Amino acid sequence: MKIIKLLKDIFSPKKCYSCNKEWHFLCLVCFKQCNNFDSICYVCKNPSKDFEIHSDCQQGLYYKKVIILTHYKNKVIKKLITDAKFYKRKDIFEDFWNYLTKLLIKYEKDVNKNNTLLIPIPIHFFKKLKRWYNQTDIISQYISERTGLKSVKNILLKKKYTGQQSHNTKLERKKNLKNSLQFNKKYTDKFDNYKIILIDDVISTWSTLNEASKILHNQWFNDITCLVIASD
């Protein structure tokens, strides 16, 4: 696989979506110009230490923080994620996982391979069949290879097909997501007292991440952080 990747880089090098410079889909210079997120509470959008959810904003939530890389409203970011998800350009995620890993290390200083799991948000079988891959699996695996943290991609299962949630209202998304996820029972009691890093690509409401966090919380995972590429 490394040889194939090397040949692709030689004969069809990546080009930055913003400046057209070779070797990256989003070069570091352009990434820094994307007006990326400062450390905030995801609920109220006010400054917060290490992206932690303020105690006053915690009601009804099952995660402790949402670490966000950048803004989905940025046209370059939106185009990159759209191409990566829907046009089979999964290699685009290579640049994102690099930036996400640095962000995780900066804001989650106590994670290590003995106490932390990376868990990607699952997609339904039919959606994966259409795309050929789950983008959050790819991101999670990349971060695992870089950090040594264990990635467990099937600890959560998507049992209900919910369609494309981005077109729905917040209330519709919450209704669609109810009972759509389930915990894989073969992992019961296998990772006691582990910290969880939930991986997702784009969030516009707290619905998906909170539904996943609730299921994990019911299995006695109480320390849950969400790590995402972009948010509105």
PDB file of C-alpha atoms in Angstrom:
ATOM      1  CA  MET A   1       0.000   0.000   0.000  1.00  0.00           C
ATOM      2  CA  LYS A   2       2.886   2.390   0.735  1.00  0.00           C
ATOM      3  CA  ILE A   3       4.314   1.745  -2.747  1.00  0.00           C
ATOM      4  CA  ILE A   4       0.927   2.497  -4.359  1.00  0.00           C
ATOM      5  CA  LYS A   5       0.657   5.697  -2.314  1.00  0.00           C
ATOM      6  CA  LEU A   6       4.178   6.732  -3.341  1.00  0.00           C
ATOM      7  CA  LEU A   7       3.403   6.139  -7.019  1.00  0.00           C
ATOM      8  CA  LYS A   8       0.198   8.163  -6.731  1.00  0.00           C
ATOM      9  CA  ASP A   9       2.115  11.037  -5.123  1.00  0.00           C
ATOM     10  CA  ILE A  10       4.671  10.957  -7.935  1.00  0.00           C
ATOM     11  CA  PHE A  11       2.404  10.626 -10.972  1.00  0.00           C
ATOM     12  CA  SER A  12      -0.697  12.334  -9.616  1.00  0.00           C
ATOM     13  CA  PRO A  13       0.428  14.584  -6.767  1.00  0.00           C
ATOM     14  CA  LYS A  14      -2.057  16.157  -4.402  1.00  0.00           C
ATOM     15  CA  LYS A  15      -2.859  19.814  -4.933  1.00  0.00           C
ATOM     16  CA  CYS A  16      -4.106  22.224  -2.309  1.00  0.00           C
ATOM     17  CA  TYR A  17      -7.751  23.113  -2.933  1.00  0.00           C
ATOM     18  CA  SER A  18      -6.999  26.709  -1.998  1.00  0.00           C
ATOM     19  CA  CYS A  19      -3.589  27.686  -3.434  1.00  0.00           C
ATOM     20  CA  ASN A  20      -2.971  24.775  -5.851  1.00  0.00           C
ATOM     21  CA  LYS A  21       0.423  24.006  -4.305  1.00  0.00           C
ATOM     22  CA  GLU A  22       1.423  20.336  -4.664  1.00  0.00           C
ATOM     23  CA  TRP A  23       1.695  17.573  -1.996  1.00  0.00           C
ATOM     24  CA  HIS A  24      -1.341  18.490   0.129  1.00  0.00           C
ATOM     25  CA  PHE A  25      -5.072  18.843  -0.403  1.00  0.00           C
ATOM     26  CA  LEU A  26      -4.985  21.548   2.258  1.00  0.00           C
ATOM     27  CA  CYS A  27      -1.530  22.943   2.884  1.00  0.00           C
ATOM     28  CA  LEU A  28      -0.544  24.274   6.297  1.00  0.00           C
ATOM     29  CA  VAL A  29      -0.476  27.900   5.133  1.00  0.00           C
ATOM     30  CA  CYS A  30      -4.021  27.728   3.764  1.00  0.00           C
ATOM     31  CA  PHE A  31      -5.245  25.736   6.742  1.00  0.00           C
ATOM     32  CA  LYS A  32      -4.084  28.482   9.100  1.00  0.00           C
ATOM     33  CA  GLN A  33      -6.057  30.992   7.038  1.00  0.00           C
ATOM     34  CA  CYS A  34      -9.332  29.092   7.477  1.00  0.00           C
ATOM     35  CA  ASN A  35     -10.318  30.948  10.663  1.00  0.00           C
ATOM     36  CA  ASN A  36     -10.200  27.732  12.701  1.00  0.00           C
ATOM     37  CA  PHE A  37     -11.912  27.268  16.053  1.00  0.00           C
ATOM     38  CA  ASP A  38     -10.562  28.629  19.303  1.00  0.00           C
ATOM     39  CA  SER A  39     -11.272  26.708  22.484  1.00  0.00           C
ATOM     40  CA  ILE A  40     -15.019  27.096  23.127  1.00  0.00           C
ATOM     41  CA  CYS A  41     -17.958  25.387  24.793  1.00  0.00           C
ATOM     42  CA  TYR A  42     -19.827  23.819  21.873  1.00  0.00           C
ATOM     43  CA  VAL A  43     -23.248  24.504  23.438  1.00  0.00           C
ATOM     44  CA  CYS A  44     -23.055  28.247  24.146  1.00  0.00           C
ATOM     45  CA  LYS A  45     -20.098  29.002  21.822  1.00  0.00           C
ATOM     46  CA  ASN A  46     -18.366  31.027  24.541  1.00  0.00           C
ATOM     47  CA  PRO A  47     -14.678  30.578  25.469  1.00  0.00           C
ATOM     48  CA  SER A  48     -13.941  27.467  27.501  1.00  0.00           C
ATOM     49  CA  LYS A  49     -10.799  25.750  28.752  1.00  0.00           C
ATOM     50  CA  ASP A  50      -9.752  22.903  26.407  1.00  0.00           C
ATOM     51  CA  PHE A  51     -13.166  22.891  24.629  1.00  0.00           C
ATOM     52  CA  GLU A  52     -14.922  21.684  27.806  1.00  0.00           C
ATOM     53  CA  ILE A  53     -18.715  22.001  28.038  1.00  0.00           C
ATOM     54  CA  HIS A  54     -19.565  24.502  30.774  1.00  0.00           C
ATOM     55  CA  SER A  55     -21.299  22.988  33.785  1.00  0.00           C
ATOM     56  CA  ASP A  56     -24.311  25.246  33.141  1.00  0.00           C
ATOM     57  CA  CYS A  57     -24.543  23.865  29.581  1.00  0.00           C
ATOM     58  CA  GLN A  58     -24.165  20.196  30.512  1.00  0.00           C
ATOM     59  CA  GLN A  59     -27.828  19.322  31.102  1.00  0.00           C
ATOM     60  CA  GLY A  60     -28.978  16.483  28.826  1.00  0.00           C
ATOM     61  CA  LEU A  61     -25.491  15.866  27.426  1.00  0.00           C
ATOM     62  CA  TYR A  62     -23.359  12.768  27.889  1.00  0.00           C
ATOM     63  CA  TYR A  63     -20.001  14.055  26.638  1.00  0.00           C
ATOM     64  CA  LYS A  64     -17.625  16.425  28.430  1.00  0.00           C
ATOM     65  CA  LYS A  65     -16.157  18.317  25.506  1.00  0.00           C
ATOM     66  CA  VAL A  66     -16.277  18.743  21.733  1.00  0.00           C
ATOM     67  CA  ILE A  67     -12.916  19.524  20.155  1.00  0.00           C
ATOM     68  CA  ILE A  68     -13.511  21.147  16.750  1.00  0.00           C
ATOM     69  CA  LEU A  69     -10.853  21.692  14.100  1.00  0.00           C
ATOM     70  CA  THR A  70     -12.396  24.172  11.674  1.00  0.00           C
ATOM     71  CA  HIS A  71     -15.531  25.795  10.223  1.00  0.00           C
ATOM     72  CA  TYR A  72     -17.733  23.945   7.749  1.00  0.00           C
ATOM     73  CA  LYS A  73     -18.997  27.274   6.383  1.00  0.00           C
ATOM     74  CA  ASN A  74     -15.557  27.825   4.847  1.00  0.00           C
ATOM     75  CA  LYS A  75     -15.995  27.012   1.139  1.00  0.00           C
ATOM     76  CA  VAL A  76     -12.653  25.187   0.825  1.00  0.00           C
ATOM     77  CA  ILE A  77     -13.334  23.028   3.892  1.00  0.00           C
ATOM     78  CA  LYS A  78     -16.848  22.213   2.693  1.00  0.00           C
ATOM     79  CA  LYS A  79     -15.581  21.245  -0.771  1.00  0.00           C
ATOM     80  CA  LEU A  80     -12.837  19.031   0.678  1.00  0.00           C
ATOM     81  CA  ILE A  81     -15.221  17.157   2.976  1.00  0.00           C
ATOM     82  CA  THR A  82     -17.884  16.807   0.264  1.00  0.00           C
ATOM     83  CA  ASP A  83     -15.386  15.341  -2.199  1.00  0.00           C
ATOM     84  CA  ALA A  84     -13.936  13.025   0.442  1.00  0.00           C
ATOM     85  CA  LYS A  85     -17.344  11.690   1.542  1.00  0.00           C
ATOM     86  CA  PHE A  86     -19.346  11.531  -1.659  1.00  0.00           C
ATOM     87  CA  TYR A  87     -16.832  11.366  -4.511  1.00  0.00           C
ATOM     88  CA  LYS A  88     -14.550   8.613  -3.232  1.00  0.00           C
ATOM     89  CA  ARG A  89     -11.591  10.892  -2.493  1.00  0.00           C
ATOM     90  CA  LYS A  90     -10.839   9.343   0.876  1.00  0.00           C
ATOM     91  CA  ASP A  91      -7.154  10.287   0.619  1.00  0.00           C
ATOM     92  CA  ILE A  92      -8.271  13.854   1.371  1.00  0.00           C
ATOM     93  CA  PHE A  93      -8.701  12.774   4.980  1.00  0.00           C
ATOM     94  CA  GLU A  94      -4.922  12.289   5.272  1.00  0.00           C
ATOM     95  CA  ASP A  95      -4.421  16.018   5.726  1.00  0.00           C
ATOM     96  CA  PHE A  96      -7.324  16.318   8.137  1.00  0.00           C
ATOM     97  CA  TRP A  97      -6.168  13.482  10.401  1.00  0.00           C
ATOM     98  CA  ASN A  98      -2.769  15.140  10.703  1.00  0.00           C
ATOM     99  CA  TYR A  99      -4.310  18.398  11.904  1.00  0.00           C
ATOM    100  CA  LEU A 100      -6.815  16.546  14.124  1.00  0.00           C
ATOM    101  CA  THR A 101      -4.072  14.524  15.805  1.00  0.00           C
ATOM    102  CA  LYS A 102      -2.174  17.677  16.741  1.00  0.00           C
ATOM    103  CA  LEU A 103      -5.371  19.170  18.125  1.00  0.00           C
ATOM    104  CA  LEU A 104      -6.141  16.058  20.181  1.00  0.00           C
ATOM    105  CA  ILE A 105      -2.656  16.021  21.684  1.00  0.00           C
ATOM    106  CA  LYS A 106      -2.926  19.727  22.539  1.00  0.00           C
ATOM    107  CA  TYR A 107      -6.292  19.555  24.305  1.00  0.00           C
ATOM    108  CA  GLU A 108      -6.285  15.984  25.711  1.00  0.00           C
ATOM    109  CA  LYS A 109      -2.919  15.719  27.423  1.00  0.00           C
ATOM    110  CA  ASP A 110      -3.736  12.682  29.584  1.00  0.00           C
ATOM    111  CA  VAL A 111      -4.669  10.214  26.809  1.00  0.00           C
ATOM    112  CA  ASN A 112      -2.511   7.139  26.274  1.00  0.00           C
ATOM    113  CA  LYS A 113      -2.820   3.691  24.736  1.00  0.00           C
ATOM    114  CA  ASN A 114      -3.570   2.094  28.119  1.00  0.00           C
ATOM    115  CA  ASN A 115      -6.576   4.235  29.033  1.00  0.00           C
ATOM    116  CA  THR A 116      -8.104   5.626  25.818  1.00  0.00           C
ATOM    117  CA  LEU A 117     -10.204   4.306  22.927  1.00  0.00           C
ATOM    118  CA  LEU A 118     -10.882   5.959  19.585  1.00  0.00           C
ATOM    119  CA  ILE A 119     -14.451   5.204  18.468  1.00  0.00           C
ATOM    120  CA  PRO A 120     -15.696   6.372  15.054  1.00  0.00           C
ATOM    121  CA  ILE A 121     -19.356   7.258  14.594  1.00  0.00           C
ATOM    122  CA  PRO A 122     -20.805   4.363  12.527  1.00  0.00           C
ATOM    123  CA  ILE A 123     -22.842   4.588   9.338  1.00  0.00           C
ATOM    124  CA  HIS A 124     -25.505   2.181   8.140  1.00  0.00           C
ATOM    125  CA  PHE A 125     -24.508  -0.816   6.003  1.00  0.00           C
ATOM    126  CA  PHE A 126     -26.356   0.504   2.925  1.00  0.00           C
ATOM    127  CA  LYS A 127     -24.680   3.895   3.154  1.00  0.00           C
ATOM    128  CA  LYS A 128     -21.279   2.258   3.512  1.00  0.00           C
ATOM    129  CA  LEU A 129     -22.028   0.016   0.544  1.00  0.00           C
ATOM    130  CA  LYS A 130     -22.774   3.107  -1.533  1.00  0.00           C
ATOM    131  CA  ARG A 131     -19.665   5.025  -0.448  1.00  0.00           C
ATOM    132  CA  TRP A 132     -17.355   1.980  -0.103  1.00  0.00           C
ATOM    133  CA  TYR A 133     -16.086   3.266   3.232  1.00  0.00           C
ATOM    134  CA  ASN A 134     -16.997   5.056   6.436  1.00  0.00           C
ATOM    135  CA  GLN A 135     -15.021   8.285   6.596  1.00  0.00           C
ATOM    136  CA  THR A 136     -14.867   8.275  10.404  1.00  0.00           C
ATOM    137  CA  ASP A 137     -13.300   4.785  10.354  1.00  0.00           C
ATOM    138  CA  ILE A 138     -10.546   6.161   8.129  1.00  0.00           C
ATOM    139  CA  ILE A 139      -9.906   9.189  10.327  1.00  0.00           C
ATOM    140  CA  SER A 140      -9.895   7.070  13.491  1.00  0.00           C
ATOM    141  CA  GLN A 141      -7.441   4.583  11.995  1.00  0.00           C
ATOM    142  CA  TYR A 142      -5.088   7.348  10.858  1.00  0.00           C
ATOM    143  CA  ILE A 143      -5.077   8.896  14.340  1.00  0.00           C
ATOM    144  CA  SER A 144      -4.507   5.456  15.873  1.00  0.00           C
ATOM    145  CA  GLU A 145      -1.450   4.882  13.684  1.00  0.00           C
ATOM    146  CA  ARG A 146      -0.045   8.280  14.635  1.00  0.00           C
ATOM    147  CA  THR A 147      -0.724   8.136  18.387  1.00  0.00           C
ATOM    148  CA  GLY A 148      -0.763   4.446  19.293  1.00  0.00           C
ATOM    149  CA  LEU A 149      -4.304   4.777  20.677  1.00  0.00           C
ATOM    150  CA  LYS A 150      -6.585   1.803  20.037  1.00  0.00           C
ATOM    151  CA  SER A 151      -9.308   2.340  17.419  1.00  0.00           C
ATOM    152  CA  VAL A 152     -12.415   0.148  17.794  1.00  0.00           C
ATOM    153  CA  LYS A 153     -14.622   0.738  14.782  1.00  0.00           C
ATOM    154  CA  ASN A 154     -17.507  -1.650  15.538  1.00  0.00           C
ATOM    155  CA  ILE A 155     -18.113  -1.017  19.225  1.00  0.00           C
ATOM    156  CA  LEU A 156     -21.082   1.084  18.071  1.00  0.00           C
ATOM    157  CA  LEU A 157     -23.423  -0.206  15.353  1.00  0.00           C
ATOM    158  CA  LYS A 158     -25.856   1.714  13.152  1.00  0.00           C
ATOM    159  CA  LYS A 159     -28.941  -0.494  12.989  1.00  0.00           C
ATOM    160  CA  LYS A 160     -31.400   2.028  11.527  1.00  0.00           C
ATOM    161  CA  TYR A 161     -31.040   3.783   8.176  1.00  0.00           C
ATOM    162  CA  THR A 162     -31.589   7.505   8.778  1.00  0.00           C
ATOM    163  CA  GLY A 163     -30.763   8.963   5.369  1.00  0.00           C
ATOM    164  CA  GLN A 164     -28.907  12.249   4.992  1.00  0.00           C
ATOM    165  CA  GLN A 165     -29.493  14.131   8.216  1.00  0.00           C
ATOM    166  CA  SER A 166     -28.135  17.479   6.997  1.00  0.00           C
ATOM    167  CA  HIS A 167     -31.463  18.291   5.306  1.00  0.00           C
ATOM    168  CA  ASN A 168     -33.507  17.740   8.477  1.00  0.00           C
ATOM    169  CA  THR A 169     -34.380  20.080  11.329  1.00  0.00           C
ATOM    170  CA  LYS A 170     -32.852  19.564  14.772  1.00  0.00           C
ATOM    171  CA  LEU A 171     -36.086  17.975  16.007  1.00  0.00           C
ATOM    172  CA  GLU A 172     -36.277  15.646  12.975  1.00  0.00           C
ATOM    173  CA  ARG A 173     -32.659  14.577  13.454  1.00  0.00           C
ATOM    174  CA  LYS A 174     -33.247  13.771  17.103  1.00  0.00           C
ATOM    175  CA  LYS A 175     -36.338  11.730  16.214  1.00  0.00           C
ATOM    176  CA  ASN A 176     -34.529   9.845  13.415  1.00  0.00           C
ATOM    177  CA  LEU A 177     -31.558   9.059  15.621  1.00  0.00           C
ATOM    178  CA  LYS A 178     -33.616   7.617  18.448  1.00  0.00           C
ATOM    179  CA  ASN A 179     -32.800   3.900  18.726  1.00  0.00           C
ATOM    180  CA  SER A 180     -30.693   4.081  15.549  1.00  0.00           C
ATOM    181  CA  LEU A 181     -27.460   3.123  17.311  1.00  0.00           C
ATOM    182  CA  GLN A 182     -26.648   0.189  19.531  1.00  0.00           C
ATOM    183  CA  PHE A 183     -23.720  -1.080  21.559  1.00  0.00           C
ATOM    184  CA  ASN A 184     -21.965  -4.186  20.272  1.00  0.00           C
ATOM    185  CA  LYS A 185     -22.457  -6.637  23.131  1.00  0.00           C
ATOM    186  CA  LYS A 186     -19.240  -8.516  22.417  1.00  0.00           C
ATOM    187  CA  TYR A 187     -17.401  -5.542  23.926  1.00  0.00           C
ATOM    188  CA  THR A 188     -19.331  -5.576  27.204  1.00  0.00           C
ATOM    189  CA  ASP A 189     -16.931  -5.232  30.165  1.00  0.00           C
ATOM    190  CA  LYS A 190     -13.858  -5.356  27.884  1.00  0.00           C
ATOM    191  CA  PHE A 191     -12.727  -1.765  28.340  1.00  0.00           C
ATOM    192  CA  ASP A 192     -13.609  -0.802  31.910  1.00  0.00           C
ATOM    193  CA  ASN A 193     -12.620   2.738  32.945  1.00  0.00           C
ATOM    194  CA  TYR A 194     -11.392   3.694  29.479  1.00  0.00           C
ATOM    195  CA  LYS A 195     -11.608   7.258  28.245  1.00  0.00           C
ATOM    196  CA  ILE A 196     -13.490   7.587  24.934  1.00  0.00           C
ATOM    197  CA  ILE A 197     -12.638   9.812  21.969  1.00  0.00           C
ATOM    198  CA  LEU A 198     -15.653   9.849  19.627  1.00  0.00           C
ATOM    199  CA  ILE A 199     -14.666  10.656  16.037  1.00  0.00           C
ATOM    200  CA  ASP A 200     -16.976  12.424  13.579  1.00  0.00           C
ATOM    201  CA  ASP A 201     -16.475  14.515  10.453  1.00  0.00           C
ATOM    202  CA  VAL A 202     -19.115  17.281  10.540  1.00  0.00           C
ATOM    203  CA  ILE A 203     -21.573  18.325  13.243  1.00  0.00           C
ATOM    204  CA  SER A 204     -24.287  20.959  13.090  1.00  0.00           C
ATOM    205  CA  THR A 205     -26.249  19.861  16.170  1.00  0.00           C
ATOM    206  CA  TRP A 206     -25.353  17.747  19.178  1.00  0.00           C
ATOM    207  CA  SER A 207     -27.816  14.948  18.251  1.00  0.00           C
ATOM    208  CA  THR A 208     -25.595  12.230  16.751  1.00  0.00           C
ATOM    209  CA  LEU A 209     -22.699  12.652  19.144  1.00  0.00           C
ATOM    210  CA  ASN A 210     -25.002  12.799  22.137  1.00  0.00           C
ATOM    211  CA  GLU A 211     -26.942   9.678  21.088  1.00  0.00           C
ATOM    212  CA  ALA A 212     -23.659   7.786  20.710  1.00  0.00           C
ATOM    213  CA  SER A 213     -22.386   9.181  24.018  1.00  0.00           C
ATOM    214  CA  LYS A 214     -25.606   8.166  25.785  1.00  0.00           C
ATOM    215  CA  ILE A 215     -25.221   4.554  24.628  1.00  0.00           C
ATOM    216  CA  LEU A 216     -21.594   4.479  25.763  1.00  0.00           C
ATOM    217  CA  HIS A 217     -22.526   6.133  29.048  1.00  0.00           C
ATOM    218  CA  ASN A 218     -25.057   3.350  29.664  1.00  0.00           C
ATOM    219  CA  GLN A 219     -22.130   0.915  29.368  1.00  0.00           C
ATOM    220  CA  TRP A 220     -20.278   2.811  32.121  1.00  0.00           C
ATOM    221  CA  PHE A 221     -18.070   4.927  29.886  1.00  0.00           C
ATOM    222  CA  ASN A 222     -18.245   8.242  31.731  1.00  0.00           C
ATOM    223  CA  ASP A 223     -15.326  10.190  30.295  1.00  0.00           C
ATOM    224  CA  ILE A 224     -16.258  11.016  26.692  1.00  0.00           C
ATOM    225  CA  THR A 225     -14.665  13.594  24.404  1.00  0.00           C
ATOM    226  CA  CYS A 226     -15.812  14.291  20.843  1.00  0.00           C
ATOM    227  CA  LEU A 227     -13.274  15.107  18.130  1.00  0.00           C
ATOM    228  CA  VAL A 228     -14.599  16.494  14.843  1.00  0.00           C
ATOM    229  CA  ILE A 229     -13.239  18.055  11.664  1.00  0.00           C
ATOM    230  CA  ALA A 230     -15.800  20.822  11.193  1.00  0.00           C
ATOM    231  CA  SER A 231     -18.895  22.476  12.582  1.00  0.00           C
ATOM    232  CA  ASP A 232     -21.250  25.212  11.405  1.00  0.00           C
TER     233      ASP A 232
END
